[in-house]
Short mmCIF file of C-alpha atoms in Angstrom, two decimals:
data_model
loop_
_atom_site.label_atom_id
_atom_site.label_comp_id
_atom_site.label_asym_id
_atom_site.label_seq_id
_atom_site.Cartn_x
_atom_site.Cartn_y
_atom_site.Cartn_z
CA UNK A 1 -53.21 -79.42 -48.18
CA UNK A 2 -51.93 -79.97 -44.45
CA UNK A 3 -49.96 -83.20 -45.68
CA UNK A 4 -48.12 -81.10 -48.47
CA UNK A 5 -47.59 -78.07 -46.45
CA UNK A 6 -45.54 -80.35 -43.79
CA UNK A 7 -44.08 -81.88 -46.85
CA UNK A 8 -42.41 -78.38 -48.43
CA UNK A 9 -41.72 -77.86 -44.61
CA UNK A 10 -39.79 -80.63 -43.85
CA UNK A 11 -37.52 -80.09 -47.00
CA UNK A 12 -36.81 -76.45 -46.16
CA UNK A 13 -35.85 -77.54 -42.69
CA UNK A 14 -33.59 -80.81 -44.92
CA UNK A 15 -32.03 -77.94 -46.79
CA UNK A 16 -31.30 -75.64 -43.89
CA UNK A 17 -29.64 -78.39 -41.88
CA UNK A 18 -27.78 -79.19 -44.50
CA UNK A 19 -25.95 -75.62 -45.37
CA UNK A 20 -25.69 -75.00 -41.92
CA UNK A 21 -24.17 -78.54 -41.32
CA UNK A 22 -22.01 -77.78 -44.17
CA UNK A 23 -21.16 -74.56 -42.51
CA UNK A 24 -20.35 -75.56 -39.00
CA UNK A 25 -18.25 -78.64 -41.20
CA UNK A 26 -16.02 -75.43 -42.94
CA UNK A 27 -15.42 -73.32 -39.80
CA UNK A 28 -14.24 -76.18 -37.51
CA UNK A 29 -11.64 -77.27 -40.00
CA UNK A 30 -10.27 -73.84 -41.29
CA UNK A 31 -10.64 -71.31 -38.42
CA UNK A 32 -8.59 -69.02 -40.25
CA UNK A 33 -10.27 -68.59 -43.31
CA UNK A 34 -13.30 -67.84 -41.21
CA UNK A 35 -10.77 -64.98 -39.48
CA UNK A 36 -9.76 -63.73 -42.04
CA UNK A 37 -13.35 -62.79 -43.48
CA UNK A 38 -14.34 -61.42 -39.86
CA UNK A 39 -11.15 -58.90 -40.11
CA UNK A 40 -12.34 -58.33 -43.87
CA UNK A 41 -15.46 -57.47 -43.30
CA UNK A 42 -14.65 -55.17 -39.86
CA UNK A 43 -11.77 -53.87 -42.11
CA UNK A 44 -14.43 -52.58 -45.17
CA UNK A 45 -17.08 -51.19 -42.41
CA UNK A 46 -17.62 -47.47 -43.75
CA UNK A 47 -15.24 -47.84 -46.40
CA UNK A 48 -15.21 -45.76 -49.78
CA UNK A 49 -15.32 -47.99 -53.24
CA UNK A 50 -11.92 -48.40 -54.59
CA UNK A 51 -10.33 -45.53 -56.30
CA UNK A 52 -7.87 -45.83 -59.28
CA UNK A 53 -5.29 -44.46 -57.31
CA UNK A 54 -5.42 -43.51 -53.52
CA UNK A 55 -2.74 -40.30 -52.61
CA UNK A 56 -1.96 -39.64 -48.66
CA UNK A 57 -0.04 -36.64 -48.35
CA UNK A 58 1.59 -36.46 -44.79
CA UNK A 59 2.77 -33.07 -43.53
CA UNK A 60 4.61 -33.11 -40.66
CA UNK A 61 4.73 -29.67 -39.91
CA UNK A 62 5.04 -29.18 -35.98
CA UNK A 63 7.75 -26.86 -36.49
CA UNK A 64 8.80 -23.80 -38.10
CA UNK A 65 6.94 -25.05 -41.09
CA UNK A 66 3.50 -24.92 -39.64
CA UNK A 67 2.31 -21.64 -40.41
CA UNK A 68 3.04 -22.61 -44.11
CA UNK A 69 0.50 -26.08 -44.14
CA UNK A 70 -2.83 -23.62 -44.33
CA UNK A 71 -1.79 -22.55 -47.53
CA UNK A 72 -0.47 -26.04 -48.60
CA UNK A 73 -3.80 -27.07 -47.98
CA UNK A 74 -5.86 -24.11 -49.79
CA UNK A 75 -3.95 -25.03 -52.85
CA UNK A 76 -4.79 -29.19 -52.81
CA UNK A 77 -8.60 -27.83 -51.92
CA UNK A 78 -8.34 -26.50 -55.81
CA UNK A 79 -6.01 -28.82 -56.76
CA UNK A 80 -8.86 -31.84 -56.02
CA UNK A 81 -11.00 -30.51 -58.25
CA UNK A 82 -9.39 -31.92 -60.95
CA UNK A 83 -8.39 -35.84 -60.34
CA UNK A 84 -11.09 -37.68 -61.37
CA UNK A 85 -12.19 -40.69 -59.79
CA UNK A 86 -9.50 -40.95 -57.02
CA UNK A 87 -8.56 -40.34 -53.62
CA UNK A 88 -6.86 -37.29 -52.08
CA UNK A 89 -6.18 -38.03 -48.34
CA UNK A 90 -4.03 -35.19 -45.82
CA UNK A 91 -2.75 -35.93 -42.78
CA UNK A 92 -1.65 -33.00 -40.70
CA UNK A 93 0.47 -32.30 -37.68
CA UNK A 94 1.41 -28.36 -36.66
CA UNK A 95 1.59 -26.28 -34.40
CA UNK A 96 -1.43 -24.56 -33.40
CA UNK A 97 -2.85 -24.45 -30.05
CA UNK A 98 -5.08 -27.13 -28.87
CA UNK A 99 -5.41 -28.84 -32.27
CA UNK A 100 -4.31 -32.25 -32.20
CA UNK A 101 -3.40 -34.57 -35.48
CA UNK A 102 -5.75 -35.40 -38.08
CA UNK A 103 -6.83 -37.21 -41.71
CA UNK A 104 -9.18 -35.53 -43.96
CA UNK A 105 -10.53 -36.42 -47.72
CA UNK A 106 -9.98 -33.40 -49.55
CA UNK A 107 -12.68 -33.66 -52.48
CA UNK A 108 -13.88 -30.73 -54.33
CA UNK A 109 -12.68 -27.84 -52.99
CA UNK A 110 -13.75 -29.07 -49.72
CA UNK A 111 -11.89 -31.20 -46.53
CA UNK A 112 -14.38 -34.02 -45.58
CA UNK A 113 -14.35 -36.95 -43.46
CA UNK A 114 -12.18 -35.24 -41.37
CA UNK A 115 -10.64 -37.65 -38.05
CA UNK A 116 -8.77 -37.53 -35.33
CA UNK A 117 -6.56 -40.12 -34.00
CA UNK A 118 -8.70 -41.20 -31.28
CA UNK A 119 -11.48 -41.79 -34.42
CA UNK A 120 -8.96 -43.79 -36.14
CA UNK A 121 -8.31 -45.90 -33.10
CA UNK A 122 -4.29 -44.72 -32.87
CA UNK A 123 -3.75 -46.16 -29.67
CA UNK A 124 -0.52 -44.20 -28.85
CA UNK A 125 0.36 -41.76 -26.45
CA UNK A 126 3.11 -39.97 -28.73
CA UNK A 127 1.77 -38.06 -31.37
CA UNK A 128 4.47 -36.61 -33.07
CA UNK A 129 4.36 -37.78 -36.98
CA UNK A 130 7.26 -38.81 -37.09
CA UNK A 131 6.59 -41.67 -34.32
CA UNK A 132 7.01 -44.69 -36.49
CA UNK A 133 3.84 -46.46 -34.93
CA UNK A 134 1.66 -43.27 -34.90
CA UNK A 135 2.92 -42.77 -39.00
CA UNK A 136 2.35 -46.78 -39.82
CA UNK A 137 -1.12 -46.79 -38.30
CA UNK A 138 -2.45 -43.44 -40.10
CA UNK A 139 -1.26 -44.94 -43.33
CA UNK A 140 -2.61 -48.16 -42.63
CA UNK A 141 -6.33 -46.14 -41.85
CA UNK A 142 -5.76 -44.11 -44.64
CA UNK A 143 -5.21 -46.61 -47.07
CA UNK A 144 -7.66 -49.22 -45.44
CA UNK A 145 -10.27 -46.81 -45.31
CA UNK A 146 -9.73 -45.54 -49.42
CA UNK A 147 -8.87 -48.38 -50.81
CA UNK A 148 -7.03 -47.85 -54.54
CA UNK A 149 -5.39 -49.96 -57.72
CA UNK A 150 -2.49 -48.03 -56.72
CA UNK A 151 -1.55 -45.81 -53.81
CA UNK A 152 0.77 -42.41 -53.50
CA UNK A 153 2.75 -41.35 -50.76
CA UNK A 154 4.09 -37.26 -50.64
CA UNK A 155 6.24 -36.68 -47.24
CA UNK A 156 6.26 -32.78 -46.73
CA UNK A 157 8.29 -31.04 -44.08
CA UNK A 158 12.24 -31.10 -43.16
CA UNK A 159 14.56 -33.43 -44.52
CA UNK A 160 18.30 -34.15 -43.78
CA UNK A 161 18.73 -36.75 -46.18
CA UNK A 162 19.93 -39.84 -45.27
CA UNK A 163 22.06 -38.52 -41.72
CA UNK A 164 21.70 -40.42 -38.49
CA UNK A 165 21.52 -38.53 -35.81
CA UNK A 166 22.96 -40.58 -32.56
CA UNK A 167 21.60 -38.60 -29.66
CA UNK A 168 18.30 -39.78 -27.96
CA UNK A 169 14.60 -39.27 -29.74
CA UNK A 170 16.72 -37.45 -32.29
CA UNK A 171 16.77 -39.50 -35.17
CA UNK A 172 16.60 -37.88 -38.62
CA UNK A 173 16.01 -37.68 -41.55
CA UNK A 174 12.77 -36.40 -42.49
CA UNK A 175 9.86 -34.21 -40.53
CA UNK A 176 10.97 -32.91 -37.50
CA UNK A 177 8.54 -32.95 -34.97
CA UNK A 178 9.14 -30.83 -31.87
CA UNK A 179 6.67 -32.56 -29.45
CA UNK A 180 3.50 -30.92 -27.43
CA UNK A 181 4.26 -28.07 -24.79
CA UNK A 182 7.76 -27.66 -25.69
CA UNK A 183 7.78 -26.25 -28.95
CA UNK A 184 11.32 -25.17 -29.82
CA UNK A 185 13.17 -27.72 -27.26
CA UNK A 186 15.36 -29.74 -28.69
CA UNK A 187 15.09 -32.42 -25.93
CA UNK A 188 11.94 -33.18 -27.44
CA UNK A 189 12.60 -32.68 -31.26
CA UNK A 190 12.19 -36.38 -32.94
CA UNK A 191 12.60 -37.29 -36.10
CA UNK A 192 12.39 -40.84 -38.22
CA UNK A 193 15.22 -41.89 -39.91
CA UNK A 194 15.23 -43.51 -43.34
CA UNK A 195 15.86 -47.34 -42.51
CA UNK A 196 12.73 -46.94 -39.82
CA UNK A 197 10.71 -45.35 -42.37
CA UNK A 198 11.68 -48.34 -44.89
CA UNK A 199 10.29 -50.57 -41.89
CA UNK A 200 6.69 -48.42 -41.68
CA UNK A 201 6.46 -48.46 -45.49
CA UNK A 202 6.98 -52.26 -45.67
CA UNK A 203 3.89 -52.94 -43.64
CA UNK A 204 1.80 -50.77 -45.59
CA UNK A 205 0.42 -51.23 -49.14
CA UNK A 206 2.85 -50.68 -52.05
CA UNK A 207 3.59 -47.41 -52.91
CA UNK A 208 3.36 -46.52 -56.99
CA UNK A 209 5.51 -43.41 -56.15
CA UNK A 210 6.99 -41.68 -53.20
CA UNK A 211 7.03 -37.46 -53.75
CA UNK A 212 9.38 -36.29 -51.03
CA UNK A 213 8.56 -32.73 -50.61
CA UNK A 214 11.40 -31.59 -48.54
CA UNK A 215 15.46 -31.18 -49.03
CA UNK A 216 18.43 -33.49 -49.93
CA UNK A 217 16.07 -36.49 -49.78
CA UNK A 218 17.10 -37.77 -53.53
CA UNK A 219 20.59 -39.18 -52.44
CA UNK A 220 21.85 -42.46 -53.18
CA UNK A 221 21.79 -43.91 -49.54
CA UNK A 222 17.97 -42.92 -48.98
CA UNK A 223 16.51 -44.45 -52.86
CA UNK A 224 18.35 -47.91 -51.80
CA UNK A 225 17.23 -48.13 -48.34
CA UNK A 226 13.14 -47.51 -50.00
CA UNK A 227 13.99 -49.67 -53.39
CA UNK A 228 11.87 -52.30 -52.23
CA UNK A 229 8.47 -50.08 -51.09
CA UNK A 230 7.69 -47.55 -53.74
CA UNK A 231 8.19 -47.61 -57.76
CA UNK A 232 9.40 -44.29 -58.17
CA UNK A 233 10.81 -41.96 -56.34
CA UNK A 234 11.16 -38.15 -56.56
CA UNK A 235 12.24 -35.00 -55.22
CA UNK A 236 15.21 -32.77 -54.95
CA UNK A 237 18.96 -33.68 -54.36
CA UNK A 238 18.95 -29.72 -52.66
CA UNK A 239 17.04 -27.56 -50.50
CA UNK A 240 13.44 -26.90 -51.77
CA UNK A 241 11.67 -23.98 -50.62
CA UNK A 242 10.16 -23.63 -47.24
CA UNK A 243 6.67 -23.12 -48.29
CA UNK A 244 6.36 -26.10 -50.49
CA UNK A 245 5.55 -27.44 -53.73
CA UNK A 246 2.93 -25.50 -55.66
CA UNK A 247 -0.16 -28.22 -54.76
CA UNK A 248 -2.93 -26.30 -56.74
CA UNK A 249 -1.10 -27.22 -60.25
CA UNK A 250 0.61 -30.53 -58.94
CA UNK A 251 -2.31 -32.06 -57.02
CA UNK A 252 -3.83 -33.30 -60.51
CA UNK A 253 -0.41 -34.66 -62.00
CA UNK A 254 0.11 -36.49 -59.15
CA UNK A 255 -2.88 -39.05 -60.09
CA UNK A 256 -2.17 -39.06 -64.11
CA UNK A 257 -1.40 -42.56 -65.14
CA UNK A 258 1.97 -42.63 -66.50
CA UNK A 259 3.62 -39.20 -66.83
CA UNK A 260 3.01 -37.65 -63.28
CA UNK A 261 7.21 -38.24 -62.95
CA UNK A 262 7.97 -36.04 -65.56
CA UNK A 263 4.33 -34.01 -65.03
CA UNK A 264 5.79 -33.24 -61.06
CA UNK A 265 8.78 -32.09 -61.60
CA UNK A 266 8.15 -29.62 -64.89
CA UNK A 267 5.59 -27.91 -62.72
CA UNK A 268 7.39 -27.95 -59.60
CA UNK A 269 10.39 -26.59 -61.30
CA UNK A 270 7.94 -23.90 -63.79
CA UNK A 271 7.24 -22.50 -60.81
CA UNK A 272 10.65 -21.94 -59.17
CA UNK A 273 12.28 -20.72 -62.54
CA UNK A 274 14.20 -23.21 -62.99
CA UNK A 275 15.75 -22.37 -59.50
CA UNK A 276 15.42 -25.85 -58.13
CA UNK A 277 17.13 -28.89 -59.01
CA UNK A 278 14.68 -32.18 -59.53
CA UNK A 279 14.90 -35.80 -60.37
CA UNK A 280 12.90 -38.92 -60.05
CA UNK A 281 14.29 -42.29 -59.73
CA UNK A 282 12.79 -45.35 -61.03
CA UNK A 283 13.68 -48.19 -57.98
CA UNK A 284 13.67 -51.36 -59.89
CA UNK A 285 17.39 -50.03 -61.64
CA UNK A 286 18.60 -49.10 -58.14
CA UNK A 287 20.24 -52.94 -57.87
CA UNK A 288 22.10 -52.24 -60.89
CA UNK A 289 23.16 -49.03 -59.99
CA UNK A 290 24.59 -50.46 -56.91
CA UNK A 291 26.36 -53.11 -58.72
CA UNK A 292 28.55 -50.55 -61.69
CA UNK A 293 28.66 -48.28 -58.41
CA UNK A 294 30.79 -51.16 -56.92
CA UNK A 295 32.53 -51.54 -59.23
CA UNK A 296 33.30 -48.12 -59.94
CA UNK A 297 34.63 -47.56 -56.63
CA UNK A 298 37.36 -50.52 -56.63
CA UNK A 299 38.96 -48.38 -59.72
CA UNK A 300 38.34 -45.29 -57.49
CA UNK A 301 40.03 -46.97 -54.10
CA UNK A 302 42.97 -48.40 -56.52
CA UNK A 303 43.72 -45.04 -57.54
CA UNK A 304 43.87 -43.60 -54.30
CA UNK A 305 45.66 -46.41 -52.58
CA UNK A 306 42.40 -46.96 -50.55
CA UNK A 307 43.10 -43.53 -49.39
CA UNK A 308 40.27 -40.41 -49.17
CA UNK A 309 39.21 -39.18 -52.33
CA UNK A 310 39.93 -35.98 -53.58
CA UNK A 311 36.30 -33.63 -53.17
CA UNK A 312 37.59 -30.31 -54.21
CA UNK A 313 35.62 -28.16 -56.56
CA UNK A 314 32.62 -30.86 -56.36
CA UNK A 315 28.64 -30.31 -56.98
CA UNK A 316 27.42 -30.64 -53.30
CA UNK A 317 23.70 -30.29 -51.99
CA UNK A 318 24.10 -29.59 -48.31
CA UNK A 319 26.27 -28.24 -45.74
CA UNK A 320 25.71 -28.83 -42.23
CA UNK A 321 28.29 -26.74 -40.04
CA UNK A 322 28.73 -23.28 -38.97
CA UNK A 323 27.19 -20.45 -40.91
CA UNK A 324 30.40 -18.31 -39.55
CA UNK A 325 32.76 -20.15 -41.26
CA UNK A 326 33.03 -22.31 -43.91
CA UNK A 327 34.76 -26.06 -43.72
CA UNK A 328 34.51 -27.91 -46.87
CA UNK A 329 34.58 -31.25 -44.00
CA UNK A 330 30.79 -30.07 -43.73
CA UNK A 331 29.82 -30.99 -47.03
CA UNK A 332 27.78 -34.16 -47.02
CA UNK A 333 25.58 -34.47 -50.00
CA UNK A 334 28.09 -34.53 -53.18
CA UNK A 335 26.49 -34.93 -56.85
CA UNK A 336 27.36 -38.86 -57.17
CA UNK A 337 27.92 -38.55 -60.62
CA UNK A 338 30.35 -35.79 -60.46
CA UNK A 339 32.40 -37.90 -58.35
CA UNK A 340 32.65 -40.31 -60.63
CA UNK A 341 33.25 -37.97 -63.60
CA UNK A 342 36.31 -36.62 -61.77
CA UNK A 343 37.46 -39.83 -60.55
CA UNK A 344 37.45 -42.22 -63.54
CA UNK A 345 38.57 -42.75 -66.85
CA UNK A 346 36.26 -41.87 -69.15
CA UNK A 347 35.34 -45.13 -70.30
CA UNK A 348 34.81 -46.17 -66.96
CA UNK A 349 32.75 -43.05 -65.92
CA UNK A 350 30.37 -43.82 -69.38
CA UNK A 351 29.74 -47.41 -68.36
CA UNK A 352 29.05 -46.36 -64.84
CA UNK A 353 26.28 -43.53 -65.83
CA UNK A 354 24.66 -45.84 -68.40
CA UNK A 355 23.43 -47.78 -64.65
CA UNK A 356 22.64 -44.34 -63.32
CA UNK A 357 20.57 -43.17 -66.30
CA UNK A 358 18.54 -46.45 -66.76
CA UNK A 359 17.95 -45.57 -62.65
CA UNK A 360 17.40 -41.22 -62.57
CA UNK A 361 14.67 -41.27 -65.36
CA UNK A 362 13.70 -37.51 -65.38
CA UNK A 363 15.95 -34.75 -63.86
CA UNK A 364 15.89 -31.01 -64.33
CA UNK A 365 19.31 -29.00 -63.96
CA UNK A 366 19.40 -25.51 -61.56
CA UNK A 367 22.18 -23.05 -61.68
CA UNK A 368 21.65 -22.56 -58.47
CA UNK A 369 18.63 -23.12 -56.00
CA UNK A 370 16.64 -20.93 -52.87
CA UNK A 371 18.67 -21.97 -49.84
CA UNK A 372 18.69 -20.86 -46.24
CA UNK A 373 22.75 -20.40 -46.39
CA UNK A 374 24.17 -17.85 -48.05
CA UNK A 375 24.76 -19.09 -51.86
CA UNK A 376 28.26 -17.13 -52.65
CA UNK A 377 29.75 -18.18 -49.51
CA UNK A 378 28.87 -21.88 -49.03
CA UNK A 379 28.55 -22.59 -52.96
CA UNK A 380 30.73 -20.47 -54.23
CA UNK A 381 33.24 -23.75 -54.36
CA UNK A 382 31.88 -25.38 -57.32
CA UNK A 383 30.57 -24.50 -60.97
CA UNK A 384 27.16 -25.60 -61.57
CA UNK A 385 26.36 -27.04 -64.84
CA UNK A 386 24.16 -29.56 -66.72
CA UNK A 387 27.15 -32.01 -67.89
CA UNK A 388 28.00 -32.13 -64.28
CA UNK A 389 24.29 -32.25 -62.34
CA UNK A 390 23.32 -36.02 -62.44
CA UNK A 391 19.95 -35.77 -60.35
CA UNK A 392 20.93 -37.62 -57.33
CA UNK A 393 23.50 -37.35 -54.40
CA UNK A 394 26.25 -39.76 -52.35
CA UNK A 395 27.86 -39.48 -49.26
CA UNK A 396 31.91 -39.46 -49.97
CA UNK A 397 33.62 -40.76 -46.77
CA UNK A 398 36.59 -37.86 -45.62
CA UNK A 399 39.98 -38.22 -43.89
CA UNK A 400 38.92 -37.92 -39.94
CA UNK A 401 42.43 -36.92 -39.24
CA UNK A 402 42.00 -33.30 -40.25
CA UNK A 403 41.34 -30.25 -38.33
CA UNK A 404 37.62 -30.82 -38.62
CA UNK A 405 37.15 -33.98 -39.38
CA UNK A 406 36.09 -35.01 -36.54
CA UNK A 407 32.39 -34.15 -37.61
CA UNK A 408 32.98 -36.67 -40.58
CA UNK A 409 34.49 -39.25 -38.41
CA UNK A 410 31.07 -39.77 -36.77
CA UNK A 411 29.35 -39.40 -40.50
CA UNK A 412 31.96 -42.06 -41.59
CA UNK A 413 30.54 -44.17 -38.97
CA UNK A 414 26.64 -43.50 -39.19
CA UNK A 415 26.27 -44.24 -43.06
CA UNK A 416 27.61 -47.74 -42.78
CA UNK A 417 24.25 -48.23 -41.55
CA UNK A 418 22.79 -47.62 -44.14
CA UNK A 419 22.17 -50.57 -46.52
CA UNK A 420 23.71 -49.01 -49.85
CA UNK A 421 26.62 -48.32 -48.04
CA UNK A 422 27.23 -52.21 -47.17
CA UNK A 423 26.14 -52.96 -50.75
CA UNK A 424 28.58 -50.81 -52.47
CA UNK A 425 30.94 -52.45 -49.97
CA UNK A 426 33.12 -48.66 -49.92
#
């Protein structure tokens, strides 16, 4: 018995040599494989099981907004009640006393697994959302932590499109965040412009969709500069309404499989009356687009002896200028297709919108829309109707020599930033 006992022994301890031998053997010549299973496994500690689809909704709402986000997020507290087996995530930023940012699971009815920045290890001193490294490392948390097939991205709060803003820690476009203790100073306003937010969105898992909850974000300059993070984009060419899409109905469409496009913007726009123009944009097109758009504008810049175009009586989305008086040089966000409807041949317009309807897969047309301005004095320039709506915006460079245009000269100059702009080559 003793002889055979030291027998089985001495081959367990033969075998255990062995694998560990053949262990020590593996880590010494690939160190990084053993790495990247350490980060692997510290990155899955306390993580959910994979969803189907994973949606972070990120409202930036320290600003006039932030009364609005309680009701935003009573609505996706019914709205998760219906989405199956996926993730809802909110990240929220306002303006209440005391409360800083934080991430929350909103699952049946409820907000759970609720954490602050300090739980998720943000090591940043600026928390306004839109600090780029403060938005990159919530999303990378977020979708670390609620891992998906497929993940969803909705940006609620203020938009300006795709304008650059050149004075310091004010760089738009999207969620304005006013900063802690100085709530309505605009020396510490910030906001993230769209190529930065193309650089956070890049180091973060691929985005199925993008809903952009806020104004003037579908324009041409803003789809090209996110082509390359996010299938599908979608959202209003216009102002939306200040308190926000209506979350109890959308929250479910937003995780169907392959209709929440169209599913989005039907109820978005049921809800408004039809008062609110929509598209979404499909992002693989985009390329193409860019390609008849170049070409469309050597017939335009022929015709007008590489002079300004003509932007009379044009669709436009935005005004930025005085609400005294009106200066059509303040008009940034033109309908890009009626420009080219006005501009070109007709043959030349057709083959041009073929591009843009392969790229704008679902829009819905709007009379008119809620805006902050009033409608029959800064609108009243234009007719508004479904041949001439095409879903998506453009910026049209103006003549700076003009007794405003100095407010487009510095427009002319900010959008050849932008990376559509240098691929159009305007």
């Amino acid at each position: 018995m003793t002889t055979m006992k030291n027998l089985v022994k001495m081959m367990l301890m033969s075998i255990l040599t062995a694998a560990t031998m053949m262990s020590f053997t593996a880590c010494s010549s690939d160190d990084e494989v053993l790495n990247e299973v350490n980060e692997n496994l510290q990155l899955n500690k306390g993580h959910h099981a994979a969803a189907e689809r994973t949606v972070l909704v990120y409202l930036a709402g320290k600003n006039n907004l932030s009364k609005l986000l309680q009701t935003n997020l009573e609505q996706m507290k019914v709205g998760s009640k219906h989405i199956g087996n996926n993730t809802l995530l909110v990240f929220v930023r306002r303006d209440i006393q005391g409360e800083k940012p934080w991430l929350a699971r909103v699952s049946n009815g409820e907000l759970t697994d609720s954490v602050s920045l300090d739980d998720m290890g943000v090591g940043t001193g600026n928390m306004q959302a839109c600090n780029p490294e403060l938005m990159e490392q919530v999303m990378r948390y977020a979708f670390s932590h609620y891992p998906a097939k497929e993940y969803g991205l909705v940006l609620g709060g203020h938009s300006t499109g795709w304008l650059i803003d050149q004075e310091p820690n004010i760089t738009r476009a999207f969620g304005v965040d006013n900063g802690d203790g100085y709530a309505y100073s605009s020396k510490n306003k910030r906001w993230i412009n769209v190529p930065t937010m193309a650089r956070v969105l890049e180091r973060v898992p691929h985005l199925k969709f993008i809903f952009a909850d806020c104004c003037n974000f579908m324009c041409l300059e803003t789809m090209y500069e996110l082509r390359n993070v996010t299938d599908y984009i979608i959202g209003s060419p216009a102002e939306v309404p200040a308190e926000g899409a209506p979350y109890e109905q959308l929250i479910p469409a937003l995780f169907e499989r392959n209709t929440f496009c169209s599913s989005v913007i039907d109820i978005y726009y049921r809800t408004q009356n039809g008062e609110l123009p929509l598209s979404a944009v499909k992002t693989s097109a985009i390329e193409q687009l860019a390609s008849a758009t170049r070409c469309a504008l050597d017939l335009v810049q022929a015709k007008n002896g590489n002079g300004y175009a003509d932007t009379q009586g044009l669709i436009h989305y935005g005004y930025s200028g005085s609400s005294i008086q009106f200066h059509q040089e303040y008009n940034l966000f033109y309908d890009a297709g009626d420009f080219f409807r006005t501009q070109l041949p007709e043959s030349d317009y057709q083959q041009w919108k073929q591009a843009l309807d392969e790229t704008v897969i679902e829009k819905r047309f709007a009379k008119q829309w809620k805006t902050c301005m009033k409608w029959s004095y800064i609108y009243s320039d234009f007719e508004m109707t479904e041949e001439k709506y095409h879903g998506v915006s453009m910026y049209v460079p103006q003549d700076p020599n003009t007794e405003y245009g100095k407010y487009y000269a510095q427009n002319n100059e900010d959008v050849k930033q932008l990376k559509w702009y240098q691929s159009v080559e305007w």
